[in-house]
XYZ file of C-alpha atoms in Angstrom:
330
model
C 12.117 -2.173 -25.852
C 11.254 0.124 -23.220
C 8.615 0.939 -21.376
C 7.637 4.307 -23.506
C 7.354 1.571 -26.517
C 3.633 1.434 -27.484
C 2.512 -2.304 -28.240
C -0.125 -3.477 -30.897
C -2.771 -5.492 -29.475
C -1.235 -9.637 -28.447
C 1.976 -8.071 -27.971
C 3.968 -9.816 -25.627
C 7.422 -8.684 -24.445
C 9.805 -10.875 -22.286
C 11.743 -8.164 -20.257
C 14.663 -10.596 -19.327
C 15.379 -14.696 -18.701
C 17.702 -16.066 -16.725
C 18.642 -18.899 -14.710
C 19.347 -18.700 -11.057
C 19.839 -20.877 -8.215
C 16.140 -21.998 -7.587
C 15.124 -22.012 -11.156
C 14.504 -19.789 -13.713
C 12.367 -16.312 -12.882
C 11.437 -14.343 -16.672
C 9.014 -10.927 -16.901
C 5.997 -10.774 -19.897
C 4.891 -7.695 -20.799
C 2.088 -6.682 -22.706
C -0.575 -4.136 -22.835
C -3.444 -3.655 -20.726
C -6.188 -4.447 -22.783
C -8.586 -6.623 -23.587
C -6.815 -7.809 -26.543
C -3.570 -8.443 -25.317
C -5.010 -9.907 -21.661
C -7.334 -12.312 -23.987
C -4.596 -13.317 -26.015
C -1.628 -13.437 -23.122
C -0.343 -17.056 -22.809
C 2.155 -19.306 -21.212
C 3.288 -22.241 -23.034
C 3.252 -24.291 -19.783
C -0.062 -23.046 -18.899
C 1.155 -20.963 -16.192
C -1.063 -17.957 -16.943
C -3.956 -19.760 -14.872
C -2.645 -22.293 -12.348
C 0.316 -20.954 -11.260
C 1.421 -18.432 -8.246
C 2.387 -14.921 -9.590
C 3.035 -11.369 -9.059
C 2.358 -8.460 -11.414
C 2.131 -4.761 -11.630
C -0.274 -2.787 -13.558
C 0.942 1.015 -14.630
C 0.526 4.010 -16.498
C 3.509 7.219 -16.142
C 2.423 8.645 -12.721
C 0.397 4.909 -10.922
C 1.423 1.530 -10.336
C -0.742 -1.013 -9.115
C 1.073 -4.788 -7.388
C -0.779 -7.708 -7.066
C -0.370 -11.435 -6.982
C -2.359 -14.281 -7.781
C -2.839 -18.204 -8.849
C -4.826 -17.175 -11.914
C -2.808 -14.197 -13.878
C -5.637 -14.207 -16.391
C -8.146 -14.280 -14.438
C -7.321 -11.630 -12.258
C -6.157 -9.594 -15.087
C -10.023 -10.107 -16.518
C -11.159 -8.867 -13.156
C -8.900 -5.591 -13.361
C -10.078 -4.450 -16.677
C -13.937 -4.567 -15.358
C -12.771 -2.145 -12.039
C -13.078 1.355 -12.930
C -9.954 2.290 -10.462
C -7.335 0.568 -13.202
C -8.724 1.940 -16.240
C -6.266 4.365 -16.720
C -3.517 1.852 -16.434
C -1.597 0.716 -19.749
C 1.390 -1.925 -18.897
C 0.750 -5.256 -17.583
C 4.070 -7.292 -16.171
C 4.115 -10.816 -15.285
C 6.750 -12.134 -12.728
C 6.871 -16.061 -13.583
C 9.484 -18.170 -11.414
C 9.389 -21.814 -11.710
C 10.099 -21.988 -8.064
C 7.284 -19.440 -6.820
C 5.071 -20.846 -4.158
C 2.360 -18.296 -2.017
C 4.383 -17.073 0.710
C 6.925 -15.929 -1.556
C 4.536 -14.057 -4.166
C 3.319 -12.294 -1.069
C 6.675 -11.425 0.144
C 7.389 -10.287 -3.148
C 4.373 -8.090 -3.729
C 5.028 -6.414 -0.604
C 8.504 -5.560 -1.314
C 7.491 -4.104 -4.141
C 4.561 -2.356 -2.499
C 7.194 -0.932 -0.126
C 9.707 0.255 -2.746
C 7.074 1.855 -4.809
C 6.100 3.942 -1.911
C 9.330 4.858 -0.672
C 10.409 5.200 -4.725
C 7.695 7.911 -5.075
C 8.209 7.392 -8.996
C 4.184 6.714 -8.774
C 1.232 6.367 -6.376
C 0.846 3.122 -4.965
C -2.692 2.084 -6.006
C -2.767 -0.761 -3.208
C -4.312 -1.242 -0.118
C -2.222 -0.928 2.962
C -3.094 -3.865 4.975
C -2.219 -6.917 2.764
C 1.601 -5.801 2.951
C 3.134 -8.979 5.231
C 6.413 -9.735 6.488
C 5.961 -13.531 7.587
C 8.640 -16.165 7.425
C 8.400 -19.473 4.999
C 11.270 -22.069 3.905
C 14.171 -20.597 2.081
C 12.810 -16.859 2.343
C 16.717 -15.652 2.208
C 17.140 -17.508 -1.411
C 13.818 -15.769 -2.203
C 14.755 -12.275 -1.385
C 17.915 -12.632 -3.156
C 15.650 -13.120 -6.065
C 13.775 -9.953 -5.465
C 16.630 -7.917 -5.848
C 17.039 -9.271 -9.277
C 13.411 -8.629 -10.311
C 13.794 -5.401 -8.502
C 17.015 -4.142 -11.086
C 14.981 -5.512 -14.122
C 12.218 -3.408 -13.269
C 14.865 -0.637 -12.746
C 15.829 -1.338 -16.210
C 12.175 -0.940 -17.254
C 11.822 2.505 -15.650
C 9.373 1.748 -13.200
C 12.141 2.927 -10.464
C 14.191 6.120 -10.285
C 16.721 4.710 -7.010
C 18.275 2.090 -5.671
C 17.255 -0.240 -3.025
C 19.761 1.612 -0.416
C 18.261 4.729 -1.298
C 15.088 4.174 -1.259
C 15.646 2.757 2.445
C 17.370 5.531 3.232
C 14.598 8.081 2.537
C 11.682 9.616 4.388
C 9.248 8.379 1.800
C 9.987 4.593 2.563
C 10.697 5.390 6.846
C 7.130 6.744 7.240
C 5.209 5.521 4.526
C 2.032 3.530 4.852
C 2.804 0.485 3.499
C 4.499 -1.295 6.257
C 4.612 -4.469 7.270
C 3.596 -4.335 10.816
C 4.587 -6.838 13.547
C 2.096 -8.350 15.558
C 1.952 -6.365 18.213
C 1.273 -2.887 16.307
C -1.338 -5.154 14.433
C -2.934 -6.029 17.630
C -3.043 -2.212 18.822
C -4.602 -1.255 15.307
C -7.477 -3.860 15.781
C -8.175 -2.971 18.955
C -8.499 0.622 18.073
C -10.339 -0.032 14.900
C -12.846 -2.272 16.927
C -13.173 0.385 19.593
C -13.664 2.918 16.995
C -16.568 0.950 14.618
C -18.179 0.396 18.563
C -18.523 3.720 19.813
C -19.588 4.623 16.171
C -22.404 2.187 15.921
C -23.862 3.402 19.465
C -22.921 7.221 18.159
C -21.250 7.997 20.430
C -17.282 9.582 20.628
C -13.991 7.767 22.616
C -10.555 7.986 23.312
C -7.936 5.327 22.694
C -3.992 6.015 24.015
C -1.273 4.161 22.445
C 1.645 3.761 25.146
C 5.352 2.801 24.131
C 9.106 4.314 24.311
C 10.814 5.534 21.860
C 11.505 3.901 18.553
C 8.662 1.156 18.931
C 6.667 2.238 16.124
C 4.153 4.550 17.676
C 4.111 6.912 14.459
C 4.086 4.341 12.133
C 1.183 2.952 13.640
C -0.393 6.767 13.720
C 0.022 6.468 9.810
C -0.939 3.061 8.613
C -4.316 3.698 10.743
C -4.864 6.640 8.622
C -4.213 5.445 5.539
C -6.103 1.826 6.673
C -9.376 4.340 7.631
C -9.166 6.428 4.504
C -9.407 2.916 2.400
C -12.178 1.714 4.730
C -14.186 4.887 4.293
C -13.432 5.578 0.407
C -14.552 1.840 -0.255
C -11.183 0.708 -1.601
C -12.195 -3.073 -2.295
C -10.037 -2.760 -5.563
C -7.436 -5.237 -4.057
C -7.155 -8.995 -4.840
C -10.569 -10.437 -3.056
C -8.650 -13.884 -2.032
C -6.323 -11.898 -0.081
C -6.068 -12.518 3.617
C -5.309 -9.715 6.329
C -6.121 -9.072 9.918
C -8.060 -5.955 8.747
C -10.252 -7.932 6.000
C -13.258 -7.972 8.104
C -13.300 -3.801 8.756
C -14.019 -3.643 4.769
C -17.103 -5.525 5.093
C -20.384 -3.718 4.488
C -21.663 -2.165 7.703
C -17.929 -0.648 8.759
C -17.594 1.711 5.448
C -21.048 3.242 6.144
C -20.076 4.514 9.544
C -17.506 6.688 8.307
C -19.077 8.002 5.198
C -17.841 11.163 4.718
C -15.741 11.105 8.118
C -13.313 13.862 8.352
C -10.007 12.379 9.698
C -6.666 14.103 10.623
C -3.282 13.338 11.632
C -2.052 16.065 14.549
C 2.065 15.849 14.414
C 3.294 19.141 16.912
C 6.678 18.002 15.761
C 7.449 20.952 12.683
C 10.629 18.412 10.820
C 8.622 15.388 10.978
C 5.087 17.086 10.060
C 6.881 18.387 7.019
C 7.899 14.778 6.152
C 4.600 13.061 6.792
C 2.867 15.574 4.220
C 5.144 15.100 1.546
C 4.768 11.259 2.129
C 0.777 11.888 2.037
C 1.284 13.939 -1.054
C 2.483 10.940 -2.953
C -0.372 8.410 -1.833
C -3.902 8.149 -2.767
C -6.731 8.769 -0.535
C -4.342 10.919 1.357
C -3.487 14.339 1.562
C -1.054 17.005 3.150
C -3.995 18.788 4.778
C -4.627 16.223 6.780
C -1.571 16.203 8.680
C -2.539 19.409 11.337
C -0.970 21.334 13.989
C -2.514 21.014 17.323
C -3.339 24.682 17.071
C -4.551 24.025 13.670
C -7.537 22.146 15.047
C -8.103 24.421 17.591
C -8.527 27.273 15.200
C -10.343 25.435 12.330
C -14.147 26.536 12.273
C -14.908 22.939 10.900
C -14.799 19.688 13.351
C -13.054 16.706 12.654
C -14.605 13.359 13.414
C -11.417 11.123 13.573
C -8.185 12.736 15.185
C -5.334 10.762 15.564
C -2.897 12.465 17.445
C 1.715 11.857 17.097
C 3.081 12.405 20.726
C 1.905 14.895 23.475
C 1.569 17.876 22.415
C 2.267 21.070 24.394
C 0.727 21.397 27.376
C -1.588 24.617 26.174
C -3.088 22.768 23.051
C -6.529 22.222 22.563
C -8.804 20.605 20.533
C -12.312 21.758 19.010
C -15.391 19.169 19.981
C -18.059 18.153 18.080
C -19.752 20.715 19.712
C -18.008 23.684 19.050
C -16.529 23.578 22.438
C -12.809 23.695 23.458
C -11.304 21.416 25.741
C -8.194 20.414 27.002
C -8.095 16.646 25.821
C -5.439 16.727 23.239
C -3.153 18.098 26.256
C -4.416 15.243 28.438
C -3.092 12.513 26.369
């Protein structure tokens, strides 16, 4: 069957079964309805006390989760208003699956739907982890499996090489930071929600040579504040993240309607960045600005987060309507 079949309501489909080295790992399929999510069960009763990961889809979005409770959270999912649009529910079972490795596996997935760009990547940004756990190697040798079975199923257009090798996967969001780029984003983020509170504006300067991340920090803080401010508490609730606590009532409210921008002077790597914002949600390819772009646009932005020094002559627009020289100071 593939994945253009339509399914009557119960439906399940097992994708594939197979035995590896750790145990055996199998994919359900089914509809995303009511129906089918009622009647969806595993003989062993792992549909509600076991660890799992699953994607939800329709042609053009793709949503990755995991969870202890597959029904459950697949209940959940049909009450939010963000996945009704979505028509294919996959389960990956493995009987060796602990927690670490369903979040390892969601992010990889996360990842290669990004840098796929088959669909938009429904998730959240900051639950995507890269930590270590006991026999992580086996495990990942495992997600490449899962990974060509999905293949199979359509719901990727490359390989794994190629999608690593592309822009869309190099600068997406959904990266799995290390701890120190998670450190600088806190610190900025608490900075940020301070000098909002008291109204007031701020300036925070990210230091570091060459390849240590700097952009890739410039873009998962732009897609992490576009989430914040758009409310986008779709994600699993038991999830834990550094950045948990900047969702909380209180944070979203202070950049209501916030107009935020991304200023790359570089032209090659500005054209890259857009199409990458072009294929995720919440963001767009007018956010990512010229330095002389700001300067000239009659509207203000409230958040600016700016890629590099830019030339010495570029200025930015204030709140005010003034123009001053900061953007060239930095």
């Amino acid at each position: 069957m593939s994945s253009t079949d339509t399914f009557e309501p119960g439906d399940v489909v097992v994708v594939q079964e197979g035995t590896m080295a750790a145990g055996g790992t199998r994919i359900e399929r089914f509809a995303f309805t009511p129906d089918s999510v009622g009647t969806w069960k595993d003989g062993e009763g792992r549909h509600r006390n076991w660890p799992v990961v699953y994607t939800l889809n329709n042609h053009r979005k793709v949503y990755v989760g995991e969870s202890l409770n597959a029904h459950g959270r697949m209940s959940q999912h049909l009450e939010s208003e963000a996945k009704q649009g979505l028509r294919e529910v996959r389960i990956v079972i493995d009987d060796t699956f602990n927690k670490s490795a369903c979040l390892d596996l969601e992010s990889f997935l996360i990842r290669m739907f990004s840098g796929d760009g088959l669909f938009e990547v429904l998730n959240r940004n900051d639950g995507v982890t890269n930590a270590e756990y006991y026999q992580r190697d086996e495990y990942q040798r495992k997600f490449r499996d899962i990974f060509k079975r999905l293949q199979q199923e359509g719901l990727f257009n490359k390989s794994i090489p190629e999608i690593q090798n592309s822009d869309l996967f190099k600068l997406s969001p959904f990266k799995a930071l290390n701890q120190d780029q998670a450190a600088v984003i806190e610190d900025i983020l608490d900075g940020l929600f301070d000098d909002l509170g008291k109204g007031q504006g701020g300036t925070a300067v990210v230091e570091g040579g060459p390849g240590t991340g700097k952009t890739i920090v410039a873009i998962y803080l732009i897609k992490l504040l576009v989430d914040i401010r758009d409310r986008n508490d779709q994600d699993n609730p038991d999830a834990e993240s550094v950045f948990s606590d900047f969702f909380m009532p209180g944070h979203p409210e202070l950049l209501a309607e916030a107009r935020i921008g991304l200023v790359i002077p570089q032209q090659s790597l500005r054209k890259s960045i857009r199409r990458v914002f072009e294929k995720t949600p919440g963001l767009s390819r007018d956010m990512v600005v010229t330095p002389f772009d700001v300067a000239a646009d009659p509207e203000t932005y409230d958040i600016l987060i700016v890629d590099e020094t830019p030339p010495a002559h570029a200025v930015r627009r204030t709140g005010d309507g003034d123009v001053d020289e900061e953007l060239s100071g930095r």
